Every structure is written in C-alpha cells, then in structure tokens.
C-alpha cells in the first residue's frame, strides 16, 4: 500500500491515481480501527503514506487516513525517537496540508516537541529537512512547541551560516517565510539575518530565484523592517525585480501583491520604489484581468502603492484598482473589515483623484450597510480600524 501511494502521488492530476489513493486511504482508516491499529507500519511506511495522501488534501478518505496516522503517532509518541530525520520532515510537511485538523495538529505538536527537546537532533537534519520543518511548523504559529522547535532550527541555521551557499533558493525562501511567523524570537531573527546576508552578498545568487521564492523572501524580511541586514537584502531583491521587469509577466497575482506589500516597508529606498513601479506597470498591463486578484491582493496592492503616492505609474495602477473596487460594489459584503480599512487608508493618499473618491464612496456604502445590522453594527471593526476609516473618509468632506 505504501509503495502504491508513493507511486500514485507522482501523478496528482490523474483521476485514476486520485481514486486509487482514495481507496487505499479508506483501507488505512479501516486498519487503524482494528485492535493492533497501525502498529505494524514502520516509520517509513507512515511517513510515505502521509506524504502521498497530502497530494490530495481535499479528499475525505485521504484526510481521514492522515488523521488516523496522526492519532497513531500521538498515541505512541515515545516511538518518535526511532523515526529518522527524513521521516520526521516528511510527516510534518504532509500534516501541514491539514492545519485545521485537531488530530493532525496534535501529531505535529508531538514531533515539534521532540525536536525542541533535542530528541530529534537538528544537527542530523539536512538543509532540505530544516526548511521543510520550519515551513510546516509555521502553519501552527500559535503552538508553543512549534515556536520552540522553530527556535531550535533557527539556532541550527545560525550554526550553519557558512554553509548557506549550499541551501537551494527554495530552502532559503521557505526558512525566511517560516521564521517570520515568530519575529519576536531572537534565534529566528538571527537565522533570518544570516539568510539575508547570504542573499545580498552575491548579486548573481538572486538571478536564479523564481518569483515564488522572491515573494517569500520579501514577505519574510518585511517582518523585521528595522533590521539593517533585512533592508539590504530587500534592496537587493528590489534591484533584481527592477532589472527583470520583462519577466514579471510570469509572476502570479499573489506574488505581485506580496512583493509590493513587502517593498512598502522600506519606502525611502530608491530600489524598492523602482521595483514597485515595475510591478505597477505590470498591473496596468493586466487591467482587463484584475478580477483575478482576490480581496486581500487588492488591499495589499493599494496599501503598498500608497507609500509612493507621487509616482505616476504607481498612481495609475492604484486608479485601476479603485475602478475594480467600484465594479465589485455588489461583492464588498464578502470583504473582511480589515481589507475595507486598508483600502480606504490607501485611497486617501490620492484625495484629488476622482476614481479614488468613487471607490471610497462605494466602500462607505458598505460600511453603512454593516452599521445597520441590528446584532453587531460596527462592533467587529477595531477601534484603530474605525479611526482610520474616519480619517480616510474625511479626505472627501
């Protein structure tokens, strides 16, 4: 069964492979309910099953089978010491596809506890394992064990600072993005600083980074905007984005939004301004495709662009987003309160623009609609959010 699931997972888009794996998931769940449960499965079997099932996280049977494996690991937590590093990393990576499942979270917490306590010694993990672990743990940032395990891995990354050249682009990006979930921790900060130094010390290094990795790096570094090393790395990435403006066409909507939101943490830097202008030009090129941007994407873009209100291309792109908000007037009920606040705050940086006024009026109508709800009114908005709305609306008295 393990070999079959491992093989089928190489073709996750094939319906037959999905259906066969689903059937095996049902069998694993059945076995888990028997007297000896899954005790006959060796660590590698359990890890490979979870890895395979995770390729179809939306399937009920693969989810239930993974929950059963998670329960087995939680029940026999003392067995974790016998799991090789490869299997522990594979389990965490697989479990992270179902972060909302209590049973799966409990198993991931048990693994994190072992790593934090030194049972799963980080020195024995490969570069790839460390990146996978941090990326997985970051799906449960509020868990104490996850934070402690991330700190432990952070210390290991700092110890390997001279070896960071051997980490792949994806490893570095996943580590920074993961560590950023615990920005207040000294070791996660130090590890991110070490990676920032690696990224910025060699201009050629960034040329091979795909859009996803560049977005992850900026997103992570932006959690420490006051750190000189992070600023230097962000400027290096911005320079790379500005220099490959023609390649930005291949970036996803999400990646563009993440980049602008990250660059906006350093608005005084010339390179972040140039990179944001390059993204703005791409947004303008996609004017007819703006419906592909989610509510959060639009809010992050407007918020980021508002840090450079005098930049012509940035302003034009923001106007395009304002038009998109007006066209989505009937869908604003689905926008989170924070997104509405962010949009009003951003648009208020261009009070002389007609489109910004129209978008803000549209948002104002939605706020009034929410205020009329007899049960909650505007109580879901934070005090700060309400103050920002009032300040923003006040730009069009």
mmCIF file of C-alpha atoms in Angstrom:
data_model
loop_
_atom_site.group_PDB
_atom_site.id
_atom_site.type_symbol
_atom_site.label_atom_id
_atom_site.label_comp_id
_atom_site.label_asym_id
_atom_site.label_seq_id
_atom_site.Cartn_x
_atom_site.Cartn_y
_atom_site.Cartn_z
ATOM 1 C CA UNK A 1 0.000 0.000 0.000
ATOM 2 C CA UNK A 2 2.802 2.388 0.868
ATOM 3 C CA UNK A 3 4.602 1.789 -2.403
ATOM 4 C CA UNK A 4 1.386 2.237 -4.356
ATOM 5 C CA UNK A 5 0.510 5.539 -2.666
ATOM 6 C CA UNK A 6 4.093 6.739 -3.076
ATOM 7 C CA UNK A 7 3.939 5.932 -6.779
ATOM 8 C CA UNK A 8 0.460 7.310 -7.453
ATOM 9 C CA UNK A 9 1.423 10.598 -5.778
ATOM 10 C CA UNK A 10 3.802 11.329 -8.652
ATOM 11 C CA UNK A 11 0.752 11.955 -10.863
ATOM 12 C CA UNK A 12 -1.542 14.014 -8.587
ATOM 13 C CA UNK A 13 -3.551 15.385 -11.532
ATOM 14 C CA UNK A 14 -4.563 11.948 -12.792
ATOM 15 C CA UNK A 15 -8.083 10.979 -11.743
ATOM 16 C CA UNK A 16 -7.243 7.273 -11.642
ATOM 17 C CA UNK A 17 -4.319 7.872 -9.290
ATOM 18 C CA UNK A 18 -6.505 10.016 -7.053
ATOM 19 C CA UNK A 19 -9.266 7.399 -6.919
ATOM 20 C CA UNK A 20 -6.855 4.547 -6.220
ATOM 21 C CA UNK A 21 -5.168 6.512 -3.438
ATOM 22 C CA UNK A 22 -8.580 7.364 -2.020
ATOM 23 C CA UNK A 23 -9.403 3.649 -1.867
ATOM 24 C CA UNK A 24 -6.131 2.934 -0.069
ATOM 25 C CA UNK A 25 -6.903 5.758 2.350
ATOM 26 C CA UNK A 26 -10.185 4.049 3.219
ATOM 27 C CA UNK A 27 -8.289 0.809 3.879
ATOM 28 C CA UNK A 28 -5.740 2.550 6.122
ATOM 29 C CA UNK A 29 -8.559 4.106 8.150
ATOM 30 C CA UNK A 30 -10.156 0.655 8.497
ATOM 31 C CA UNK A 31 -6.880 -0.872 9.710
ATOM 32 C CA UNK A 32 -6.472 1.958 12.213
ATOM 33 C CA UNK A 33 -9.738 0.931 13.834
ATOM 34 C CA UNK A 34 -8.628 -2.651 14.495
ATOM 35 C CA UNK A 35 -7.093 -3.941 17.726
ATOM 36 C CA UNK A 36 -3.423 -3.523 16.793
ATOM 37 C CA UNK A 37 -4.207 -0.284 14.897
ATOM 38 C CA UNK A 38 -1.271 0.800 12.712
ATOM 39 C CA UNK A 39 1.471 -0.620 14.907
ATOM 40 C CA UNK A 40 2.636 -2.923 12.097
ATOM 41 C CA UNK A 41 3.568 0.049 9.924
ATOM 42 C CA UNK A 42 7.217 1.074 10.216
ATOM 43 C CA UNK A 43 8.127 4.808 10.391
ATOM 44 C CA UNK A 44 8.957 4.966 6.696
ATOM 45 C CA UNK A 45 5.564 3.484 5.806
ATOM 46 C CA UNK A 46 3.672 6.058 7.875
ATOM 47 C CA UNK A 47 5.718 8.954 6.509
ATOM 48 C CA UNK A 48 5.322 7.858 2.887
ATOM 49 C CA UNK A 49 1.583 7.344 3.311
ATOM 50 C CA UNK A 50 1.124 10.836 4.757
ATOM 51 C CA UNK A 51 3.315 12.292 2.019
ATOM 52 C CA UNK A 52 1.239 10.603 -0.644
ATOM 53 C CA UNK A 53 -2.145 11.389 0.888
ATOM 54 C CA UNK A 54 -1.139 15.062 1.178
ATOM 55 C CA UNK A 55 -1.158 15.386 -2.617
ATOM 56 C CA UNK A 56 -4.960 15.187 -2.428
ATOM 57 C CA UNK A 57 -5.824 17.160 0.752
ATOM 58 C CA UNK A 58 -9.375 17.823 -0.445
ATOM 59 C CA UNK A 59 -10.254 14.097 -0.482
ATOM 60 C CA UNK A 60 -12.241 12.913 2.541
ATOM 61 C CA UNK A 61 -10.626 9.464 2.626
ATOM 62 C CA UNK A 62 -7.048 10.767 2.446
ATOM 63 C CA UNK A 63 -7.838 13.281 5.193
ATOM 64 C CA UNK A 64 -9.360 10.613 7.435
ATOM 65 C CA UNK A 65 -6.439 8.259 6.823
ATOM 66 C CA UNK A 66 -3.971 11.020 7.720
ATOM 67 C CA UNK A 67 -5.954 11.752 10.893
ATOM 68 C CA UNK A 68 -5.690 8.045 11.758
ATOM 69 C CA UNK A 69 -1.918 8.126 11.229
ATOM 70 C CA UNK A 70 -1.699 11.309 13.284
ATOM 71 C CA UNK A 71 -3.553 9.590 16.121
ATOM 72 C CA UNK A 72 -1.153 6.646 15.914
ATOM 73 C CA UNK A 73 1.845 8.966 16.195
ATOM 74 C CA UNK A 74 0.299 10.912 19.091
ATOM 75 C CA UNK A 75 -0.641 7.668 20.879
ATOM 76 C CA UNK A 76 2.842 6.231 20.506
ATOM 77 C CA UNK A 77 4.774 9.491 20.894
ATOM 78 C CA UNK A 78 7.607 7.549 22.530
ATOM 79 C CA UNK A 79 8.181 5.917 19.123
ATOM 80 C CA UNK A 80 9.252 9.216 17.601
ATOM 81 C CA UNK A 81 12.821 8.722 18.753
ATOM 82 C CA UNK A 82 13.029 5.836 16.291
ATOM 83 C CA UNK A 83 11.901 7.969 13.353
ATOM 84 C CA UNK A 84 14.804 9.005 11.095
ATOM 85 C CA UNK A 85 15.123 12.719 10.245
ATOM 86 C CA UNK A 86 13.784 12.161 6.711
ATOM 87 C CA UNK A 87 10.570 10.640 8.035
ATOM 88 C CA UNK A 88 10.009 13.363 10.640
ATOM 89 C CA UNK A 89 10.377 16.076 7.989
ATOM 90 C CA UNK A 90 8.094 14.198 5.587
ATOM 91 C CA UNK A 91 5.409 13.800 8.267
ATOM 92 C CA UNK A 92 5.458 17.483 9.220
ATOM 93 C CA UNK A 93 5.274 18.504 5.565
ATOM 94 C CA UNK A 94 2.304 16.206 4.977
ATOM 95 C CA UNK A 95 0.461 17.113 8.164
ATOM 96 C CA UNK A 96 0.754 20.829 7.305
ATOM 97 C CA UNK A 97 -1.731 20.337 4.448
ATOM 98 C CA UNK A 98 -4.499 19.934 7.053
ATOM 99 C CA UNK A 99 -3.616 22.608 9.661
ATOM 100 C CA UNK A 100 -7.206 22.862 10.953
ATOM 101 C CA UNK A 101 -7.495 19.191 11.929
ATOM 102 C CA UNK A 102 -7.027 18.789 15.726
ATOM 103 C CA UNK A 103 -5.721 15.218 15.495
ATOM 104 C CA UNK A 104 -3.184 16.125 12.842
ATOM 105 C CA UNK A 105 -2.106 19.232 14.732
ATOM 106 C CA UNK A 106 -1.575 17.154 17.866
ATOM 107 C CA UNK A 107 0.753 14.786 15.994
ATOM 108 C CA UNK A 108 2.712 17.709 14.518
ATOM 109 C CA UNK A 109 2.977 19.238 18.004
ATOM 110 C CA UNK A 110 4.430 15.957 19.306
ATOM 111 C CA UNK A 111 7.097 15.968 16.584
ATOM 112 C CA UNK A 112 7.904 19.624 17.274
ATOM 113 C CA UNK A 113 8.240 18.825 20.975
ATOM 114 C CA UNK A 114 10.794 16.125 20.208
ATOM 115 C CA UNK A 115 12.837 18.483 18.048
ATOM 116 C CA UNK A 116 12.652 21.301 20.600
ATOM 117 C CA UNK A 117 13.783 18.970 23.378
ATOM 118 C CA UNK A 118 16.704 17.653 21.361
ATOM 119 C CA UNK A 119 15.356 14.109 20.853
ATOM 120 C CA UNK A 120 15.197 14.811 17.134
ATOM 121 C CA UNK A 121 18.615 16.484 16.980
ATOM 122 C CA UNK A 122 18.644 19.273 14.357
ATOM 123 C CA UNK A 123 22.308 18.639 13.604
ATOM 124 C CA UNK A 124 21.309 15.418 11.884
ATOM 125 C CA UNK A 125 18.842 17.081 9.532
ATOM 126 C CA UNK A 126 19.850 18.023 6.006
ATOM 127 C CA UNK A 127 19.396 21.563 4.694
ATOM 128 C CA UNK A 128 16.208 20.433 2.979
ATOM 129 C CA UNK A 129 14.847 18.854 6.169
ATOM 130 C CA UNK A 130 15.351 22.074 8.139
ATOM 131 C CA UNK A 131 13.477 24.097 5.514
ATOM 132 C CA UNK A 132 10.622 21.581 5.375
ATOM 133 C CA UNK A 133 10.283 21.522 9.169
ATOM 134 C CA UNK A 134 10.130 25.303 9.584
ATOM 135 C CA UNK A 135 7.725 25.638 6.671
ATOM 136 C CA UNK A 136 5.478 23.003 8.234
ATOM 137 C CA UNK A 137 5.632 24.304 11.801
ATOM 138 C CA UNK A 138 4.728 27.792 10.555
ATOM 139 C CA UNK A 139 1.190 26.556 9.811
ATOM 140 C CA UNK A 140 0.611 26.460 13.589
ATOM 141 C CA UNK A 141 2.447 29.613 14.794
ATOM 142 C CA UNK A 142 0.388 29.888 17.983
ATOM 143 C CA UNK A 143 1.549 26.481 19.305
ATOM 144 C CA UNK A 144 4.288 26.663 21.936
ATOM 145 C CA UNK A 145 6.030 23.512 20.688
ATOM 146 C CA UNK A 146 6.134 24.876 17.157
ATOM 147 C CA UNK A 147 7.726 28.108 18.316
ATOM 148 C CA UNK A 148 10.309 26.286 20.414
ATOM 149 C CA UNK A 149 11.110 23.882 17.565
ATOM 150 C CA UNK A 150 11.466 26.823 15.137
ATOM 151 C CA UNK A 151 13.858 28.485 17.597
ATOM 152 C CA UNK A 152 15.862 25.246 17.769
ATOM 153 C CA UNK A 153 16.049 25.057 13.976
ATOM 154 C CA UNK A 154 16.922 28.759 13.869
ATOM 155 C CA UNK A 155 19.894 28.087 16.109
ATOM 156 C CA UNK A 156 20.992 25.305 13.773
ATOM 157 C CA UNK A 157 20.719 27.585 10.724
ATOM 158 C CA UNK A 158 22.843 30.205 12.510
ATOM 159 C CA UNK A 159 25.419 27.495 13.281
ATOM 160 C CA UNK A 160 25.484 26.627 9.574
ATOM 161 C CA UNK A 161 25.755 30.241 8.410
ATOM 162 C CA UNK A 162 28.907 29.445 6.414
ATOM 163 C CA UNK A 163 27.058 26.632 4.646
ATOM 164 C CA UNK A 164 24.117 28.724 3.440
ATOM 165 C CA UNK A 165 25.560 28.732 -0.048
ATOM 166 C CA UNK A 166 24.593 25.053 -0.151
ATOM 167 C CA UNK A 167 20.926 25.765 0.540
ATOM 168 C CA UNK A 168 18.734 25.952 -2.555
ATOM 169 C CA UNK A 169 16.651 29.017 -3.414
ATOM 170 C CA UNK A 170 13.534 27.243 -2.178
ATOM 171 C CA UNK A 171 15.186 26.229 1.118
ATOM 172 C CA UNK A 172 16.224 29.802 1.907
ATOM 173 C CA UNK A 173 12.827 31.235 0.952
ATOM 174 C CA UNK A 174 10.869 28.678 2.990
ATOM 175 C CA UNK A 175 13.114 29.213 6.016
ATOM 176 C CA UNK A 176 12.728 33.002 5.980
ATOM 177 C CA UNK A 177 8.995 32.831 5.361
ATOM 178 C CA UNK A 178 8.632 30.309 8.181
ATOM 179 C CA UNK A 179 10.847 32.108 10.701
ATOM 180 C CA UNK A 180 8.872 35.305 10.074
ATOM 181 C CA UNK A 181 5.892 33.771 11.893
ATOM 182 C CA UNK A 182 7.879 34.279 15.123
ATOM 183 C CA UNK A 183 9.563 37.687 14.557
ATOM 184 C CA UNK A 184 9.973 38.354 18.285
ATOM 185 C CA UNK A 185 12.230 35.303 18.797
ATOM 186 C CA UNK A 186 15.951 36.070 18.883
ATOM 187 C CA UNK A 187 17.079 32.889 17.122
ATOM 188 C CA UNK A 188 14.548 33.099 14.313
ATOM 189 C CA UNK A 189 15.618 36.716 13.762
ATOM 190 C CA UNK A 190 19.319 35.803 13.776
ATOM 191 C CA UNK A 191 18.692 32.983 11.309
ATOM 192 C CA UNK A 192 16.763 35.332 9.006
ATOM 193 C CA UNK A 193 19.592 37.888 9.267
ATOM 194 C CA UNK A 194 22.109 35.209 8.263
ATOM 195 C CA UNK A 195 19.994 34.311 5.231
ATOM 196 C CA UNK A 196 19.581 37.991 4.357
ATOM 197 C CA UNK A 197 23.353 38.335 4.350
ATOM 198 C CA UNK A 198 23.673 35.305 2.074
ATOM 199 C CA UNK A 199 21.086 36.709 -0.338
ATOM 200 C CA UNK A 200 22.573 40.208 -0.526
ATOM 201 C CA UNK A 201 26.289 39.369 -0.592
ATOM 202 C CA UNK A 202 26.199 37.864 -4.091
ATOM 203 C CA UNK A 203 24.238 39.704 -6.781
ATOM 204 C CA UNK A 204 24.388 36.651 -9.032
ATOM 205 C CA UNK A 205 22.651 34.484 -6.446
ATOM 206 C CA UNK A 206 19.303 36.209 -6.860
ATOM 207 C CA UNK A 207 19.213 35.856 -10.629
ATOM 208 C CA UNK A 208 18.147 32.239 -10.374
ATOM 209 C CA UNK A 209 15.365 32.803 -7.846
ATOM 210 C CA UNK A 210 11.840 32.187 -9.254
ATOM 211 C CA UNK A 211 9.021 34.624 -8.475
ATOM 212 C CA UNK A 212 7.614 32.476 -5.673
ATOM 213 C CA UNK A 213 10.908 32.403 -3.794
ATOM 214 C CA UNK A 214 11.497 36.154 -4.217
ATOM 215 C CA UNK A 215 7.997 36.815 -2.848
ATOM 216 C CA UNK A 216 8.583 34.512 0.134
ATOM 217 C CA UNK A 217 11.885 36.222 0.929
ATOM 218 C CA UNK A 218 10.412 39.732 0.818
ATOM 219 C CA UNK A 219 7.387 38.657 2.818
ATOM 220 C CA UNK A 220 9.667 37.240 5.497
ATOM 221 C CA UNK A 221 12.239 40.039 5.615
ATOM 222 C CA UNK A 222 9.457 42.633 5.875
ATOM 223 C CA UNK A 223 8.634 41.373 9.376
ATOM 224 C CA UNK A 224 11.916 42.944 10.554
ATOM 225 C CA UNK A 225 11.926 46.293 8.656
ATOM 226 C CA UNK A 226 14.244 47.982 11.181
ATOM 227 C CA UNK A 227 16.970 45.355 10.755
ATOM 228 C CA UNK A 228 19.780 46.727 8.504
ATOM 229 C CA UNK A 229 20.509 43.295 7.057
ATOM 230 C CA UNK A 230 16.880 42.803 6.065
ATOM 231 C CA UNK A 231 16.781 46.212 4.409
ATOM 232 C CA UNK A 232 19.939 45.455 2.473
ATOM 233 C CA UNK A 233 18.524 42.122 1.263
ATOM 234 C CA UNK A 234 15.206 43.768 0.335
ATOM 235 C CA UNK A 235 17.057 46.391 -1.706
ATOM 236 C CA UNK A 236 18.988 43.625 -3.488
ATOM 237 C CA UNK A 237 15.755 41.786 -4.308
ATOM 238 C CA UNK A 238 14.117 45.030 -5.441
ATOM 239 C CA UNK A 239 17.065 45.640 -7.748
ATOM 240 C CA UNK A 240 16.610 42.174 -9.201
ATOM 241 C CA UNK A 241 12.873 42.755 -9.748
ATOM 242 C CA UNK A 242 13.508 46.112 -11.418
ATOM 243 C CA UNK A 243 16.159 44.582 -13.693
ATOM 244 C CA UNK A 244 13.967 41.726 -14.845
ATOM 245 C CA UNK A 245 10.825 43.796 -15.368
ATOM 246 C CA UNK A 246 10.093 41.909 -18.595
ATOM 247 C CA UNK A 247 9.951 38.633 -16.668
ATOM 248 C CA UNK A 248 7.420 39.893 -14.130
ATOM 249 C CA UNK A 249 4.752 38.935 -16.669
ATOM 250 C CA UNK A 250 5.149 35.373 -15.410
ATOM 251 C CA UNK A 251 4.537 36.271 -11.768
ATOM 252 C CA UNK A 252 1.190 35.342 -10.243
ATOM 253 C CA UNK A 253 -1.237 37.926 -8.846
ATOM 254 C CA UNK A 254 -0.384 36.758 -5.333
ATOM 255 C CA UNK A 255 3.349 37.161 -5.875
ATOM 256 C CA UNK A 256 2.924 40.720 -7.184
ATOM 257 C CA UNK A 257 0.785 41.654 -4.171
ATOM 258 C CA UNK A 258 3.282 40.140 -1.735
ATOM 259 C CA UNK A 259 6.202 41.960 -3.360
ATOM 260 C CA UNK A 260 4.507 45.381 -3.239
ATOM 261 C CA UNK A 261 3.364 44.843 0.347
ATOM 262 C CA UNK A 262 6.908 43.879 1.343
ATOM 263 C CA UNK A 263 8.698 46.670 -0.522
ATOM 264 C CA UNK A 264 6.390 49.210 1.121
ATOM 265 C CA UNK A 265 8.144 48.599 4.443
ATOM 266 C CA UNK A 266 11.144 50.479 3.012
ATOM 267 C CA UNK A 267 9.545 53.371 1.035
ATOM 268 C CA UNK A 268 12.626 55.577 1.341
ATOM 269 C CA UNK A 269 14.794 53.183 -0.686
ATOM 270 C CA UNK A 270 15.260 54.042 -4.359
ATOM 271 C CA UNK A 271 15.366 50.405 -5.453
ATOM 272 C CA UNK A 272 12.128 49.448 -3.692
ATOM 273 C CA UNK A 273 10.473 52.420 -5.401
ATOM 274 C CA UNK A 274 11.776 51.319 -8.819
ATOM 275 C CA UNK A 275 10.695 47.725 -8.232
ATOM 276 C CA UNK A 276 7.228 48.839 -7.139
ATOM 277 C CA UNK A 277 6.944 50.986 -10.275
ATOM 278 C CA UNK A 278 7.842 47.900 -12.337
ATOM 279 C CA UNK A 279 5.075 45.927 -10.614
ATOM 280 C CA UNK A 280 2.682 48.848 -11.170
ATOM 281 C CA UNK A 281 3.396 48.705 -14.905
ATOM 282 C CA UNK A 282 2.547 45.001 -14.867
ATOM 283 C CA UNK A 283 -0.690 45.707 -13.004
ATOM 284 C CA UNK A 284 -1.591 48.277 -15.669
ATOM 285 C CA UNK A 285 -0.903 45.681 -18.337
ATOM 286 C CA UNK A 286 -3.321 43.328 -16.596
ATOM 287 C CA UNK A 287 -6.107 45.917 -16.276
ATOM 288 C CA UNK A 288 -8.580 43.623 -18.060
ATOM 289 C CA UNK A 289 -7.647 40.754 -15.716
ATOM 290 C CA UNK A 290 -7.908 42.484 -12.340
ATOM 291 C CA UNK A 291 -10.789 40.235 -11.350
ATOM 292 C CA UNK A 292 -8.140 37.569 -10.835
ATOM 293 C CA UNK A 293 -6.872 39.476 -7.801
ATOM 294 C CA UNK A 294 -8.504 38.445 -4.534
ATOM 295 C CA UNK A 295 -9.823 40.930 -1.980
ATOM 296 C CA UNK A 296 -6.614 40.601 0.018
ATOM 297 C CA UNK A 297 -4.434 41.062 -3.081
ATOM 298 C CA UNK A 298 -6.223 44.303 -3.980
ATOM 299 C CA UNK A 299 -5.993 45.599 -0.403
ATOM 300 C CA UNK A 300 -2.278 44.764 -0.148
ATOM 301 C CA UNK A 301 -1.514 46.381 -3.501
ATOM 302 C CA UNK A 302 -3.378 49.600 -2.670
ATOM 303 C CA UNK A 303 -1.715 49.715 0.748
ATOM 304 C CA UNK A 304 1.719 49.223 -0.764
ATOM 305 C CA UNK A 305 1.248 51.650 -3.643
ATOM 306 C CA UNK A 306 0.077 54.343 -1.212
ATOM 307 C CA UNK A 307 3.616 54.612 0.148
ATOM 308 C CA UNK A 308 4.659 56.242 -3.145
ATOM 309 C CA UNK A 309 1.660 58.492 -3.977
ATOM 310 C CA UNK A 310 3.712 60.823 -6.225
ATOM 311 C CA UNK A 311 4.945 58.045 -8.523
ATOM 312 C CA UNK A 312 2.946 58.367 -11.800
ATOM 313 C CA UNK A 313 2.828 54.647 -12.692
ATOM 314 C CA UNK A 314 2.023 53.698 -9.122
ATOM 315 C CA UNK A 315 -0.834 56.195 -9.053
ATOM 316 C CA UNK A 316 -2.172 54.901 -12.369
ATOM 317 C CA UNK A 317 -2.137 51.325 -11.099
ATOM 318 C CA UNK A 318 -3.918 52.407 -7.912
ATOM 319 C CA UNK A 319 -6.570 54.141 -10.031
ATOM 320 C CA UNK A 320 -7.084 50.868 -11.904
ATOM 321 C CA UNK A 321 -7.596 49.081 -8.592
ATOM 322 C CA UNK A 322 -10.048 51.770 -7.471
ATOM 323 C CA UNK A 323 -12.080 51.138 -10.638
ATOM 324 C CA UNK A 324 -12.019 47.444 -9.801
ATOM 325 C CA UNK A 325 -13.455 48.157 -6.337
ATOM 326 C CA UNK A 326 -16.286 50.180 -7.862
ATOM 327 C CA UNK A 327 -17.029 47.345 -10.284
ATOM 328 C CA UNK A 328 -17.145 44.902 -7.349
ATOM 329 C CA UNK A 329 -19.609 47.025 -5.359
ATOM 330 C CA UNK A 330 -22.029 44.117 -5.094
ATOM 331 C CA UNK A 331 -19.301 41.854 -3.742
ATOM 332 C CA UNK A 332 -17.962 44.110 -0.989
ATOM 333 C CA UNK A 333 -20.092 42.256 1.552
ATOM 334 C CA UNK A 334 -17.502 39.489 1.297
ATOM 335 C CA UNK A 335 -14.556 41.772 2.084
ATOM 336 C CA UNK A 336 -13.054 41.465 5.548
ATOM 337 C CA UNK A 337 -13.313 44.561 7.768
ATOM 338 C CA UNK A 338 -9.532 44.941 7.692
ATOM 339 C CA UNK A 339 -9.491 44.947 3.891
ATOM 340 C CA UNK A 340 -12.025 47.790 3.774
ATOM 341 C CA UNK A 341 -9.969 49.769 6.287
ATOM 342 C CA UNK A 342 -6.772 49.167 4.319
ATOM 343 C CA UNK A 343 -8.399 50.253 1.047
ATOM 344 C CA UNK A 344 -9.834 53.495 2.476
ATOM 345 C CA UNK A 345 -6.493 54.307 4.088
ATOM 346 C CA UNK A 346 -4.663 53.678 0.822
ATOM 347 C CA UNK A 347 -7.047 55.583 -1.461
ATOM 348 C CA UNK A 348 -6.925 58.575 0.908
ATOM 349 C CA UNK A 349 -3.350 59.248 -0.243
ATOM 350 C CA UNK A 350 -4.786 60.492 -3.562
ATOM 351 C CA UNK A 351 -7.683 62.761 -2.462
ATOM 352 C CA UNK A 352 -7.610 64.641 -5.775
ATOM 353 C CA UNK A 353 -8.379 61.519 -7.839
ATOM 354 C CA UNK A 354 -11.997 61.067 -8.926
ATOM 355 C CA UNK A 355 -11.713 57.267 -9.102
ATOM 356 C CA UNK A 356 -10.350 57.107 -5.580
ATOM 357 C CA UNK A 357 -13.331 59.166 -4.399
ATOM 358 C CA UNK A 358 -15.783 56.850 -6.178
ATOM 359 C CA UNK A 359 -14.135 53.773 -4.681
ATOM 360 C CA UNK A 360 -14.186 55.295 -1.201
ATOM 361 C CA UNK A 361 -17.871 56.228 -1.562
ATOM 362 C CA UNK A 362 -18.563 52.638 -2.623
ATOM 363 C CA UNK A 363 -16.790 51.362 0.473
ATOM 364 C CA UNK A 364 -18.635 53.948 2.578
ATOM 365 C CA UNK A 365 -21.951 52.450 1.452
ATOM 366 C CA UNK A 366 -20.760 49.007 2.547
ATOM 367 C CA UNK A 367 -19.721 50.352 5.956
ATOM 368 C CA UNK A 368 -23.191 51.923 6.341
ATOM 369 C CA UNK A 369 -24.782 48.610 5.406
ATOM 370 C CA UNK A 370 -22.792 46.893 8.138
ATOM 371 C CA UNK A 371 -23.631 49.653 10.615
ATOM 372 C CA UNK A 372 -27.333 48.911 10.075
ATOM 373 C CA UNK A 373 -27.001 45.317 11.242
ATOM 374 C CA UNK A 374 -29.043 45.168 14.460
ATOM 375 C CA UNK A 375 -26.973 42.385 16.007
ATOM 376 C CA UNK A 376 -23.410 43.701 15.755
ATOM 377 C CA UNK A 377 -23.350 47.018 13.898
ATOM 378 C CA UNK A 378 -19.703 48.085 13.531
ATOM 379 C CA UNK A 379 -18.517 46.258 16.646
ATOM 380 C CA UNK A 380 -16.455 43.874 14.521
ATOM 381 C CA UNK A 381 -14.190 46.762 13.498
ATOM 382 C CA UNK A 382 -11.280 47.524 15.812
ATOM 383 C CA UNK A 383 -11.016 50.977 17.387
ATOM 384 C CA UNK A 384 -7.967 51.643 15.227
ATOM 385 C CA UNK A 385 -9.823 50.488 12.125
ATOM 386 C CA UNK A 386 -12.724 52.853 12.811
ATOM 387 C CA UNK A 387 -10.293 55.743 13.368
ATOM 388 C CA UNK A 388 -8.587 55.010 10.035
ATOM 389 C CA UNK A 389 -11.948 54.899 8.252
ATOM 390 C CA UNK A 390 -12.995 58.248 9.702
ATOM 391 C CA UNK A 391 -9.652 59.772 8.779
ATOM 392 C CA UNK A 392 -9.851 58.358 5.262
ATOM 393 C CA UNK A 393 -13.449 59.396 4.654
ATOM 394 C CA UNK A 394 -12.526 62.854 5.900
ATOM 395 C CA UNK A 395 -10.333 63.399 2.845
ATOM 396 C CA UNK A 396 -13.528 63.803 0.799
ATOM 397 C CA UNK A 397 -15.598 66.105 3.015
#
